[in-house]
Coordinates of C-alpha atoms in Angstrom, one line a residue:
X163 CA 0.0 0.0 0.0
X164 CA 2.8 2.4 0.9
X165 CA 4.5 1.8 -2.5
X166 CA 1.2 2.4 -4.3
X167 CA 0.4 5.5 -2.4
X168 CA 3.9 7.0 -3.0
X169 CA 3.6 6.2 -6.7
X170 CA 0.3 8.0 -6.8
X171 CA 1.5 11.0 -4.9
X172 CA 4.5 11.3 -7.1
X173 CA 2.6 11.2 -10.3
X174 CA -0.9 12.4 -9.5
X175 CA -2.5 8.9 -9.7
X176 CA -4.5 9.1 -6.5
X177 CA -7.9 8.3 -7.8
X178 CA -6.8 5.5 -10.1
X179 CA -4.6 3.9 -7.5
X180 CA -7.4 4.2 -5.0
X181 CA -9.6 2.2 -7.4
X182 CA -6.8 -0.5 -7.7
X183 CA -6.5 -0.8 -4.0
X184 CA -10.3 -0.9 -3.6
X185 CA -10.4 -3.8 -6.1
X186 CA -7.6 -5.6 -4.3
X187 CA -9.5 -5.3 -0.9
X188 CA -12.8 -6.4 -2.5
X189 CA -11.1 -9.6 -3.6
X190 CA -10.0 -10.2 -0.1
X191 CA -13.5 -9.5 1.3
X192 CA -12.0 -6.7 3.5
X193 CA -13.6 -3.7 1.9
X194 CA -15.8 -2.6 4.8
X195 CA -13.0 -3.1 7.3
X196 CA -10.5 -1.2 5.2
X197 CA -12.8 1.5 3.8
X198 CA -11.1 4.3 5.8
X199 CA -7.8 3.3 4.2
X200 CA -9.3 3.3 0.7
X201 CA -10.8 6.7 1.4
X202 CA -7.4 8.2 1.9
X203 CA -6.7 7.4 -1.8
X204 CA -10.1 8.0 -3.3
X205 CA -11.7 10.9 -1.6
X206 CA -10.9 14.5 -2.5
X207 CA -10.2 16.2 0.8
X208 CA -11.3 19.7 1.5
X209 CA -7.9 20.6 2.9
X210 CA -4.5 19.1 2.4
X211 CA -3.8 15.8 4.3
X212 CA -0.5 14.1 4.8
X213 CA -0.6 12.4 1.4
X214 CA -1.7 15.4 -0.7
X215 CA 0.1 18.4 0.9
X216 CA 3.1 17.9 -1.4
X217 CA 1.0 17.0 -4.5
X218 CA -0.4 19.9 -6.4
X219 CA -0.6 18.4 -9.9
X220 CA -3.9 17.1 -11.3
X221 CA -4.1 13.5 -12.0
X222 CA -3.3 12.9 -15.7
X223 CA -1.9 9.4 -15.8
X224 CA -4.4 6.5 -16.0
X225 CA -3.8 2.8 -16.1
X226 CA -4.4 2.3 -19.8
X227 CA -4.1 -0.6 -22.2
X228 CA -0.5 -0.3 -23.3
X229 CA 1.3 -2.4 -26.0
X230 CA 4.5 -3.3 -24.2
X231 CA 5.6 -5.6 -27.0
X232 CA 7.2 -2.6 -28.7
X233 CA 8.5 -0.9 -25.6
X234 CA 11.9 -1.5 -24.1
X235 CA 13.9 -0.5 -21.0
X236 CA 15.3 2.4 -23.1
X237 CA 11.8 3.9 -23.3
X238 CA 11.5 4.3 -19.6
X239 CA 12.7 7.1 -17.4
X240 CA 15.2 8.8 -17.6
X241 CA 14.4 8.7 -21.4
X242 CA 12.7 11.7 -22.9
X243 CA 8.9 11.2 -22.9
X244 CA 9.5 8.2 -20.6
X245 CA 7.3 9.3 -17.8
X246 CA 4.0 7.8 -19.1
X247 CA 5.4 4.4 -20.2
X248 CA 7.3 4.2 -16.8
X249 CA 4.1 4.7 -14.9
X250 CA 2.1 2.3 -17.0
X251 CA 4.9 -0.3 -16.6
X252 CA 5.1 0.1 -12.9
X253 CA 1.3 -0.1 -12.6
X254 CA 1.4 -3.5 -14.4
X255 CA 4.1 -4.6 -12.0
X256 CA 1.9 -3.5 -9.1
X257 CA -0.9 -5.6 -10.6
X258 CA 1.3 -8.6 -10.6
X259 CA 2.5 -8.1 -7.1
X260 CA -1.0 -7.4 -5.6
X261 CA -2.4 -10.4 -7.4
X262 CA 0.4 -12.5 -5.9
X263 CA -0.3 -11.2 -2.4
X264 CA -4.0 -11.9 -2.8
X265 CA -3.4 -15.5 -3.9
X266 CA -0.8 -16.1 -1.2
X267 CA -3.4 -15.7 1.5
X268 CA -5.9 -17.9 -0.4
X269 CA -5.7 -21.4 0.9
X270 CA -7.0 -22.9 -2.3
X271 CA -3.8 -21.6 -4.0
X272 CA -0.8 -24.0 -4.0
X273 CA 2.1 -23.3 -1.7
X274 CA 4.3 -24.1 -4.7
X275 CA 4.1 -25.2 -8.3
X276 CA 7.0 -27.6 -8.2
X277 CA 9.3 -28.3 -11.1
X278 CA 12.6 -30.0 -11.2
X279 CA 15.7 -27.9 -11.9
X280 CA 16.2 -29.3 -15.4
X281 CA 12.6 -28.3 -16.3
X282 CA 13.1 -24.7 -15.3
X283 CA 16.5 -24.6 -17.0
X284 CA 14.9 -25.9 -20.2
X285 CA 12.3 -23.1 -20.1
X286 CA 8.6 -23.1 -19.2
X287 CA 5.9 -21.7 -21.5
X288 CA 7.8 -18.6 -22.5
X289 CA 9.7 -18.3 -19.3
X290 CA 13.4 -18.7 -20.0
X291 CA 16.3 -18.2 -17.5
X292 CA 19.0 -17.8 -20.2
X293 CA 20.4 -14.3 -20.7
X294 CA 20.6 -12.8 -24.2
X295 CA 22.8 -10.2 -25.9
X296 CA 19.8 -8.3 -27.2
X297 CA 17.2 -6.5 -25.0
X298 CA 13.8 -8.2 -24.4
X299 CA 10.6 -6.2 -24.7
X300 CA 8.9 -4.9 -21.6
X301 CA 6.1 -7.4 -22.4
X302 CA 8.6 -10.2 -21.9
X303 CA 9.9 -8.5 -18.8
X304 CA 6.4 -8.4 -17.3
X305 CA 6.0 -12.1 -18.2
X306 CA 9.3 -12.8 -16.4
X307 CA 8.1 -11.0 -13.3
X308 CA 4.9 -12.9 -13.2
X309 CA 6.5 -16.3 -13.9
X310 CA 9.3 -15.8 -11.4
X311 CA 6.6 -15.6 -8.7
X312 CA 4.6 -18.4 -10.3
X313 CA 7.3 -21.0 -10.1
X314 CA 8.7 -19.9 -6.7
X315 CA 7.5 -20.9 -3.3
X316 CA 4.9 -18.9 -1.5
X317 CA 6.6 -18.5 1.8
X318 CA 3.8 -16.3 3.1
X319 CA 1.2 -19.0 2.5
X320 CA -0.6 -20.0 5.7
X321 CA 0.4 -23.6 5.1
X322 CA 4.1 -23.0 4.6
X323 CA 6.0 -24.3 7.7
X324 CA 9.3 -25.2 6.1
X325 CA 11.6 -22.5 7.5
X326 CA 12.0 -20.4 10.5
X327 CA 11.3 -17.3 8.3
X328 CA 7.7 -17.4 7.1
X329 CA 4.8 -15.1 6.5
X330 CA 4.1 -12.0 4.3
X331 CA 3.6 -8.9 6.3
X332 CA 2.0 -6.1 4.3
X333 CA 3.6 -3.3 6.2
X334 CA 7.0 -4.9 5.9
X335 CA 6.5 -5.5 2.2
X336 CA 5.6 -1.8 1.8
X337 CA 8.8 -0.9 3.7
X338 CA 10.9 -3.1 1.4
X339 CA 9.4 -1.5 -1.7
X340 CA 10.2 1.9 -0.4
X341 CA 13.8 0.9 0.6
X342 CA 14.4 -0.4 -3.0
X343 CA 13.0 2.8 -4.4
X344 CA 15.3 4.9 -2.2
X345 CA 18.3 2.7 -3.3
X346 CA 20.8 4.1 -0.9
X347 CA 23.6 2.7 1.3
X348 CA 23.9 2.6 5.1
X349 CA 27.5 3.5 5.5
X350 CA 27.1 7.2 6.2
X351 CA 24.6 9.7 7.6
X352 CA 25.5 11.8 4.5
X353 CA 23.6 9.6 2.1
X354 CA 21.1 7.8 4.4
X355 CA 20.2 10.3 7.2
X356 CA 16.8 9.1 8.1
X357 CA 17.7 5.4 7.8
X358 CA 20.8 5.8 9.9
X359 CA 18.8 7.5 12.7
X360 CA 16.1 4.8 12.5
X361 CA 18.7 2.1 12.9
X362 CA 20.3 3.7 15.9
X363 CA 17.0 4.3 17.7
X364 CA 15.8 0.8 16.9
X365 CA 19.0 -0.9 18.1
X366 CA 18.9 1.1 21.3
X367 CA 15.3 0.0 21.9
X368 CA 16.4 -3.7 21.3
X369 CA 19.2 -3.3 23.8
X370 CA 16.8 -1.9 26.3
X371 CA 14.6 -5.0 25.8
X372 CA 17.6 -7.3 26.3
X373 CA 18.0 -5.6 29.6
X374 CA 21.2 -3.4 29.3
X375 CA 20.8 -0.2 31.3
X376 CA 19.4 2.7 29.3
X377 CA 19.9 0.6 26.1
X378 CA 23.6 1.5 26.3
X379 CA 26.0 -0.4 24.0
X380 CA 26.3 -0.8 20.3
X381 CA 25.1 -2.8 17.4
X382 CA 24.5 -3.0 13.7
X383 CA 22.2 -4.7 11.2
X384 CA 23.9 -7.5 9.2
X385 CA 23.1 -9.7 6.2
X386 CA 21.8 -12.5 8.5
X387 CA 22.3 -14.4 11.7
X388 CA 25.4 -16.2 10.5
X389 CA 27.2 -12.9 9.9
X390 CA 25.9 -11.6 13.2
X391 CA 27.3 -14.6 15.0
X392 CA 30.6 -14.1 13.1
X393 CA 30.7 -10.5 14.4
X394 CA 30.4 -11.8 18.0
X395 CA 33.5 -14.0 17.6
X396 CA 35.5 -11.2 15.9
X397 CA 34.6 -8.8 18.7
X398 CA 35.4 -11.3 21.4
X399 CA 38.9 -11.8 19.9
X400 CA 39.5 -8.1 19.5
X401 CA 38.4 -7.5 23.1
X402 CA 40.9 -10.0 24.5
X403 CA 43.6 -9.9 21.9
X404 CA 43.4 -6.6 19.9
X405 CA 46.8 -7.1 18.4
X406 CA 45.4 -9.8 16.2
X407 CA 43.8 -7.1 14.1
X408 CA 47.2 -5.9 12.9
X409 CA 49.6 -8.9 13.4
X410 CA 47.3 -11.8 12.7
X411 CA 46.6 -15.0 14.7
X412 CA 50.3 -15.5 15.4
X413 CA 49.9 -12.7 18.0
X414 CA 47.5 -14.8 20.0
X415 CA 47.9 -18.1 21.9
X416 CA 45.9 -21.1 20.9
X417 CA 42.3 -19.9 21.4
X418 CA 39.3 -22.2 21.8
X419 CA 35.6 -21.6 21.4
X420 CA 32.7 -23.5 23.0
X421 CA 29.2 -24.1 21.6
X422 CA 26.3 -26.6 21.9
X423 CA 26.3 -29.7 19.8
X424 CA 22.8 -28.4 18.8
X425 CA 23.9 -24.9 17.9
X426 CA 23.7 -23.3 14.5
X427 CA 26.5 -24.3 12.1
X428 CA 27.4 -20.6 11.6
X429 CA 29.5 -20.8 14.8
X430 CA 31.6 -23.6 13.1
X431 CA 31.8 -21.5 10.0
X432 CA 33.0 -18.5 12.0
X433 CA 35.8 -20.6 13.6
X434 CA 36.9 -21.7 10.2
X435 CA 36.7 -18.3 8.4
X436 CA 38.3 -16.3 11.2
X437 CA 41.3 -18.6 11.5
X438 CA 40.6 -20.4 14.8
X439 CA 40.1 -23.7 13.0
X440 CA 37.1 -26.1 13.5
X441 CA 39.3 -28.3 15.7
X442 CA 39.4 -25.5 18.2
X443 CA 35.6 -25.3 18.4
X444 CA 34.6 -27.5 21.3
X445 CA 31.1 -29.0 21.2
X446 CA 29.2 -29.1 24.5
X447 CA 26.9 -32.0 25.5
X448 CA 23.2 -31.4 25.9
X449 CA 20.3 -33.0 27.8
X450 CA 17.5 -34.8 26.1
X451 CA 15.7 -31.5 25.2
X452 CA 18.8 -30.1 23.5
X453 CA 20.0 -27.7 26.2
X454 CA 23.6 -27.3 27.1
X455 CA 24.7 -29.1 30.3
X456 CA 26.7 -26.4 32.3
X457 CA 28.8 -28.9 34.1
X458 CA 30.1 -30.2 30.8
X459 CA 31.1 -26.6 29.8
X460 CA 33.1 -26.1 32.9
X461 CA 34.8 -29.5 32.6
X462 CA 35.8 -28.8 29.0
X463 CA 37.1 -25.3 29.9
X464 CA 39.3 -26.8 32.6
X465 CA 40.5 -29.5 30.2
X466 CA 41.3 -26.9 27.6
X467 CA 43.4 -24.9 30.0
X468 CA 45.3 -28.0 31.1
X469 CA 46.2 -28.5 27.4
X470 CA 47.6 -25.0 27.2
X471 CA 44.7 -23.5 25.3
X472 CA 43.0 -20.2 26.2
X473 CA 39.2 -20.4 26.5
X474 CA 37.9 -17.3 24.7
X475 CA 34.3 -17.5 23.7
X476 CA 31.1 -19.4 24.7
X477 CA 28.0 -19.4 22.5
X478 CA 24.7 -20.0 24.3
X479 CA 21.7 -20.7 22.0
X480 CA 18.4 -19.2 22.6
X481 CA 16.1 -21.2 20.4
X482 CA 18.0 -23.9 18.6
X483 CA 17.2 -24.6 14.9
X484 CA 15.8 -28.1 15.3
X485 CA 14.7 -28.6 18.9
X486 CA 14.0 -25.0 19.7
X487 CA 16.1 -25.4 22.8
X488 CA 17.1 -22.6 25.2
X489 CA 20.4 -23.0 26.9
X490 CA 20.5 -22.0 30.6
X491 CA 22.1 -18.6 30.1
X492 CA 22.5 -17.7 33.8
X493 CA 24.4 -20.8 34.6
X494 CA 26.6 -20.4 31.5
X495 CA 27.2 -16.7 32.4
X496 CA 28.5 -17.8 35.8
X497 CA 31.1 -20.0 34.2
X498 CA 32.1 -17.3 31.7
X499 CA 32.6 -14.8 34.4
X500 CA 34.7 -17.3 36.4
X501 CA 37.0 -18.0 33.5
X502 CA 36.9 -14.5 31.9
X503 CA 35.3 -15.7 28.7
X504 CA 33.1 -13.8 26.3
X505 CA 29.4 -14.8 26.4
X506 CA 27.4 -14.6 23.2
X507 CA 23.7 -15.4 23.0
X508 CA 22.6 -16.6 19.6
X509 CA 18.9 -15.5 19.7
X510 CA 18.5 -15.5 16.0
X511 CA 15.4 -17.8 16.4
X512 CA 14.4 -17.2 20.0
X513 CA 15.3 -13.6 20.5
X514 CA 11.8 -12.5 19.5
X515 CA 10.4 -14.0 22.7
X516 CA 12.0 -11.1 24.5
X517 CA 9.0 -9.1 23.2
X518 CA 6.6 -11.4 25.1
X519 CA 6.0 -10.9 28.8
X520 CA 4.7 -14.5 28.9
X521 CA 7.7 -16.2 27.3
X522 CA 10.8 -13.9 27.8
X523 CA 11.7 -15.9 30.9
X524 CA 13.1 -18.5 28.6
X525 CA 16.0 -16.1 28.0
X526 CA 16.6 -15.3 31.6
X527 CA 20.2 -14.1 32.0
X528 CA 20.5 -12.6 28.5
X529 CA 21.3 -9.3 30.0
X530 CA 24.6 -10.8 31.2
X531 CA 25.7 -11.6 27.7
X532 CA 28.5 -9.6 26.0
X533 CA 26.7 -9.8 22.7
X534 CA 23.4 -11.0 21.3
X535 CA 22.2 -12.0 17.8
X536 CA 18.5 -11.3 17.2
X537 CA 16.8 -11.9 13.8
X538 CA 13.5 -10.0 13.5
X539 CA 13.1 -11.7 10.1
X540 CA 12.3 -15.0 11.9
X541 CA 10.0 -15.0 14.9
X542 CA 8.8 -11.4 14.4
X543 CA 7.8 -11.8 10.7
X544 CA 9.9 -9.0 9.2
X545 CA 10.7 -9.6 5.5
X546 CA 14.1 -11.0 4.8
X547 CA 16.7 -9.9 5.6
X548 CA 16.7 -8.3 9.0
X549 CA 19.3 -9.4 11.6
X550 CA 21.0 -7.4 14.4
X551 CA 24.2 -8.0 16.4
X552 CA 23.9 -6.2 19.7
X553 CA 27.1 -5.5 21.8
X554 CA 27.1 -4.5 25.4
X555 CA 30.3 -2.5 25.4
X556 CA 30.3 0.6 23.1
X557 CA 33.4 1.1 20.9
X558 CA 34.3 -2.5 20.3
X559 CA 32.6 -2.7 16.9
X560 CA 34.3 0.4 15.7
X561 CA 37.7 -0.7 17.1
X562 CA 37.5 -4.1 15.7
X563 CA 36.4 -3.2 12.2
X564 CA 37.4 0.4 11.4
X565 CA 39.8 1.0 8.5
X566 CA 39.2 4.8 8.2
X567 CA 38.6 4.9 4.5
X568 CA 39.3 8.5 3.7
X569 CA 36.9 8.7 0.7
X570 CA 33.9 7.8 2.9
X571 CA 34.6 8.7 6.5
X572 CA 36.1 12.2 6.4
X573 CA 36.4 13.7 9.9
X574 CA 35.7 17.3 8.8
X575 CA 32.1 16.9 7.5
X576 CA 29.6 19.5 8.4
X577 CA 27.6 17.1 10.7
X578 CA 28.4 14.9 13.7
X579 CA 30.3 12.1 12.0
X580 CA 29.7 9.7 14.9
X581 CA 26.5 9.0 13.1
X582 CA 28.5 7.4 10.2
X583 CA 28.1 3.7 10.9
X584 CA 30.0 2.2 7.9
X585 CA 33.4 1.8 9.6
X586 CA 31.8 -0.5 12.3
X587 CA 30.8 -3.0 9.7
X588 CA 32.9 -5.7 7.9
X589 CA 31.1 -4.7 4.7
X590 CA 31.4 -1.5 2.8
X591 CA 28.1 -1.3 1.0
X592 CA 25.3 -2.3 3.4
X593 CA 21.6 -2.8 2.5
X594 CA 18.9 -0.8 4.3
X595 CA 17.4 -3.5 6.4
X596 CA 16.0 -1.2 9.1
X597 CA 13.1 0.6 7.4
X598 CA 10.7 -2.3 7.0
X599 CA 11.3 -3.3 10.7
X600 CA 10.9 0.2 12.0
X601 CA 7.7 0.7 9.9
X602 CA 6.2 -2.6 11.2
X603 CA 7.1 -1.6 14.8
X604 CA 5.3 1.7 14.3
X605 CA 2.3 0.0 12.8
X606 CA 2.0 -2.8 15.3
X607 CA 3.6 -1.4 18.4
X608 CA 5.5 -3.6 20.8
X609 CA 2.1 -5.0 21.9
X610 CA 1.4 -6.2 18.3
X611 CA 4.7 -8.2 18.2
X612 CA 3.9 -9.7 21.6
X613 CA 0.5 -10.8 20.5
X614 CA 1.9 -12.4 17.3
X615 CA 4.6 -14.3 19.3
X616 CA 2.2 -15.5 22.0
X617 CA -0.2 -16.7 19.3
X618 CA 2.5 -18.7 17.5
X619 CA 3.5 -20.4 20.8
X620 CA -0.2 -21.2 21.4
X621 CA -0.4 -22.8 18.0
X622 CA 2.6 -25.0 18.6
X623 CA 1.1 -26.1 21.9
X624 CA -2.1 -26.9 20.0
X625 CA -0.2 -29.1 17.6
X626 CA 1.7 -30.8 20.4
X627 CA -1.5 -31.6 22.3
X628 CA -3.2 -33.0 19.1
X629 CA -0.5 -35.5 18.2
X630 CA 1.3 -36.5 21.5
X631 CA -1.2 -39.3 22.1
X632 CA -2.5 -39.7 18.5
X633 CA -2.1 -43.1 16.8
X634 CA 0.9 -43.1 14.4
X635 CA 2.8 -40.3 16.0
X636 CA 5.8 -40.5 18.3
X637 CA 7.4 -37.4 19.8
X638 CA 11.1 -37.0 19.4
X639 CA 11.3 -35.9 23.1
X640 CA 8.8 -35.7 25.8
X641 CA 7.3 -32.6 27.2
X642 CA 5.8 -29.4 25.9
X643 CA 8.0 -27.6 23.3
X644 CA 10.2 -24.8 24.5
X645 CA 9.6 -22.8 21.3
X646 CA 7.3 -23.3 18.3
X647 CA 9.4 -26.3 17.2
X648 CA 7.4 -29.5 17.4
X649 CA 9.5 -32.6 16.5
X650 CA 7.9 -35.9 15.7
X651 CA 7.9 -39.1 13.7
X652 CA 4.9 -40.3 11.7
X653 CA 4.6 -44.1 11.5
X654 CA 2.5 -45.4 8.6
X655 CA 0.2 -48.2 9.6
X656 CA 2.5 -51.0 8.3
X657 CA 5.3 -49.8 10.6
X658 CA 3.3 -49.6 13.8
X659 CA 3.3 -53.3 14.6
X660 CA 6.9 -53.9 13.7
X661 CA 9.3 -54.8 16.5
X662 CA 12.0 -52.3 17.3
X663 CA 15.3 -52.8 15.5
X664 CA 17.5 -51.8 12.5
X665 CA 14.9 -52.7 9.9
X666 CA 12.3 -50.5 11.4
X667 CA 14.7 -47.6 11.9
X668 CA 15.8 -47.9 8.2
X669 CA 12.2 -47.9 7.0
X670 CA 11.2 -45.0 9.3
X671 CA 14.2 -43.0 8.1
X672 CA 12.6 -42.9 4.6
X673 CA 9.1 -41.9 5.7
X674 CA 9.6 -38.2 6.2
X675 CA 11.5 -37.6 3.0
X676 CA 8.8 -39.5 1.0
X677 CA 5.9 -37.6 2.5
X678 CA 7.8 -34.3 2.0
X679 CA 8.4 -35.1 -1.6
X680 CA 4.7 -35.8 -2.2
X681 CA 3.7 -32.6 -0.4
X682 CA 5.9 -30.6 -2.8
X683 CA 4.6 -32.5 -5.9
X684 CA 1.0 -31.7 -4.7
X685 CA 1.9 -28.2 -3.6
X686 CA -0.4 -28.5 -0.6
X687 CA 1.9 -27.7 2.3
X688 CA 5.6 -27.7 3.3
X689 CA 7.3 -28.8 6.5
X690 CA 10.9 -29.6 7.2
X691 CA 12.6 -32.8 8.3
X692 CA 16.0 -33.9 9.3
X693 CA 18.0 -36.5 11.4
X694 CA 19.6 -35.4 14.6
X695 CA 22.5 -37.3 16.3
X696 CA 21.4 -41.0 16.4
X697 CA 17.8 -40.2 15.6
X698 CA 16.5 -41.0 12.1
X699 CA 14.6 -38.5 10.0
X700 CA 11.8 -36.8 11.8
X701 CA 9.5 -33.9 11.0
X702 CA 10.3 -30.5 12.5
X703 CA 7.3 -28.3 12.5
X704 CA 7.9 -24.5 13.2
X705 CA 5.3 -21.8 13.4
X706 CA 6.1 -18.1 12.8
X707 CA 3.6 -17.3 10.2
X708 CA 1.0 -14.8 11.4
X709 CA -1.5 -16.1 8.8
X710 CA -1.5 -19.7 10.2
X711 CA -4.5 -20.9 12.2
X712 CA -5.6 -24.0 14.0
X713 CA -7.3 -25.2 10.8
X714 CA -4.0 -25.1 9.0
X715 CA -2.5 -27.2 11.8
X716 CA -5.3 -29.7 11.4
X717 CA -4.8 -29.7 7.6
X718 CA -1.1 -30.5 8.0
X719 CA -1.9 -33.5 10.3
X720 CA -4.5 -34.8 7.8
X721 CA -2.2 -34.3 4.9
X722 CA 0.7 -36.2 6.5
X723 CA -1.7 -39.1 7.2
X724 CA -3.2 -39.0 3.7
X725 CA 0.2 -39.0 2.0
X726 CA 1.8 -41.5 4.4
X727 CA -1.1 -44.0 4.8
X728 CA 0.2 -46.5 2.3
X729 CA 4.0 -46.1 2.7

């Protein structure tokens, strides 16, 4: 809606775009509920309102039938006389996007129209992935836009449960459209003044929610949780051994890192990429629910010191990828303080629970962490990508990463250059990830995020209670889920009477992949599966989609049973 309204304001299209939005809402049976929004686009106000005060031109562009087969990119702005074809082209794109949004929330629409890679590479009904030397017409470009969405996965569909990042938030979508239109970079206040201030204020608010006094500290938005976790390892090393920045790893003793055997693989990637070596990442044992055993951490720290190693860094997971486990942060923090180790909390998946008064206790002790990863694009439903690394001590990000590039970070600019954030990042160019998140927070308020998170946890409890004693289902571990992760095996009827043993395990190992493959071929729903340790493949159901309801959970159960009945 924001993209459409801005387009209308910029080109005097208020009435026509209001009609387009009206039609879109009618298709969603939401016209009465949203009439006040439509009115902002369709009514002629007696005095200037927020949307019209800067728009004095009469509306002269209309969504007309345009022959795009003879139009090319060269005919669009900044070409002379390119304004009208540009608007007509963008209105067609808006039609494609709003139609996609409407169908995404329609449960009769498939989650995906699956094709094998070779089919897409060979071309599908005029949709060809090959690049050509000569320009294609705008008609073909519009077909490509439509078909790119057609053959993709509708991750916002109410029955898409495959990943931790799901859903399609309309406010967030509008924010991403605006961000792309602005097409700026986050490295200096000079070229992104509003976005830079939004980022600073939002990061401070997140640090307050973590529990750091007055939101003090530092932080930055990164290209995902894996990079945020890498930041934490880099900063820990810089804090304890700053000379490594200039002299390399030879300036440090043999450093070791610790993380759960259930932690995200990005910690292992960071140990490899930053020169520690994966052999110096020590995995910690967990209990049957996937939570780190603190006594095992201390024993392994003592053993590492005896071997001449220096324990540097401990990662505590707040919401593991598979089990949804929350490590006992307070007990781990005690050990970190005792042995002078950096404590990082990977809350990429579970950090959103800090917004919930009912569930934030699962992260008790997070305020004692030196750094925290928090991905709003997961549990909070912000469109990808949106990940923050939060650091308790101010100045470490800058000290660790600054290179003082003179062409960007001049000290004698006419404004306060402490607002230039680029030298804190390991990147140079940095995408604007903040606006969609900030806009959603403004639209929903903290209370809106809390309601969404509580509802997702309630749905996971509903699923758990439906299947825990249901014939054909076996829970991977006993007890109510810690997060929205619900892990279970489905046993087809012909496996239920089999004696326990290798044959049954081998056959059960194949069940989840076969059911998943049939789900994708049918396009009805998607849910993930994986093995874990000595456990054969099981389903991992996760719920973060605000569109999901109990009826969608019921559908998933019925679909698993329908597809798996004869296996």
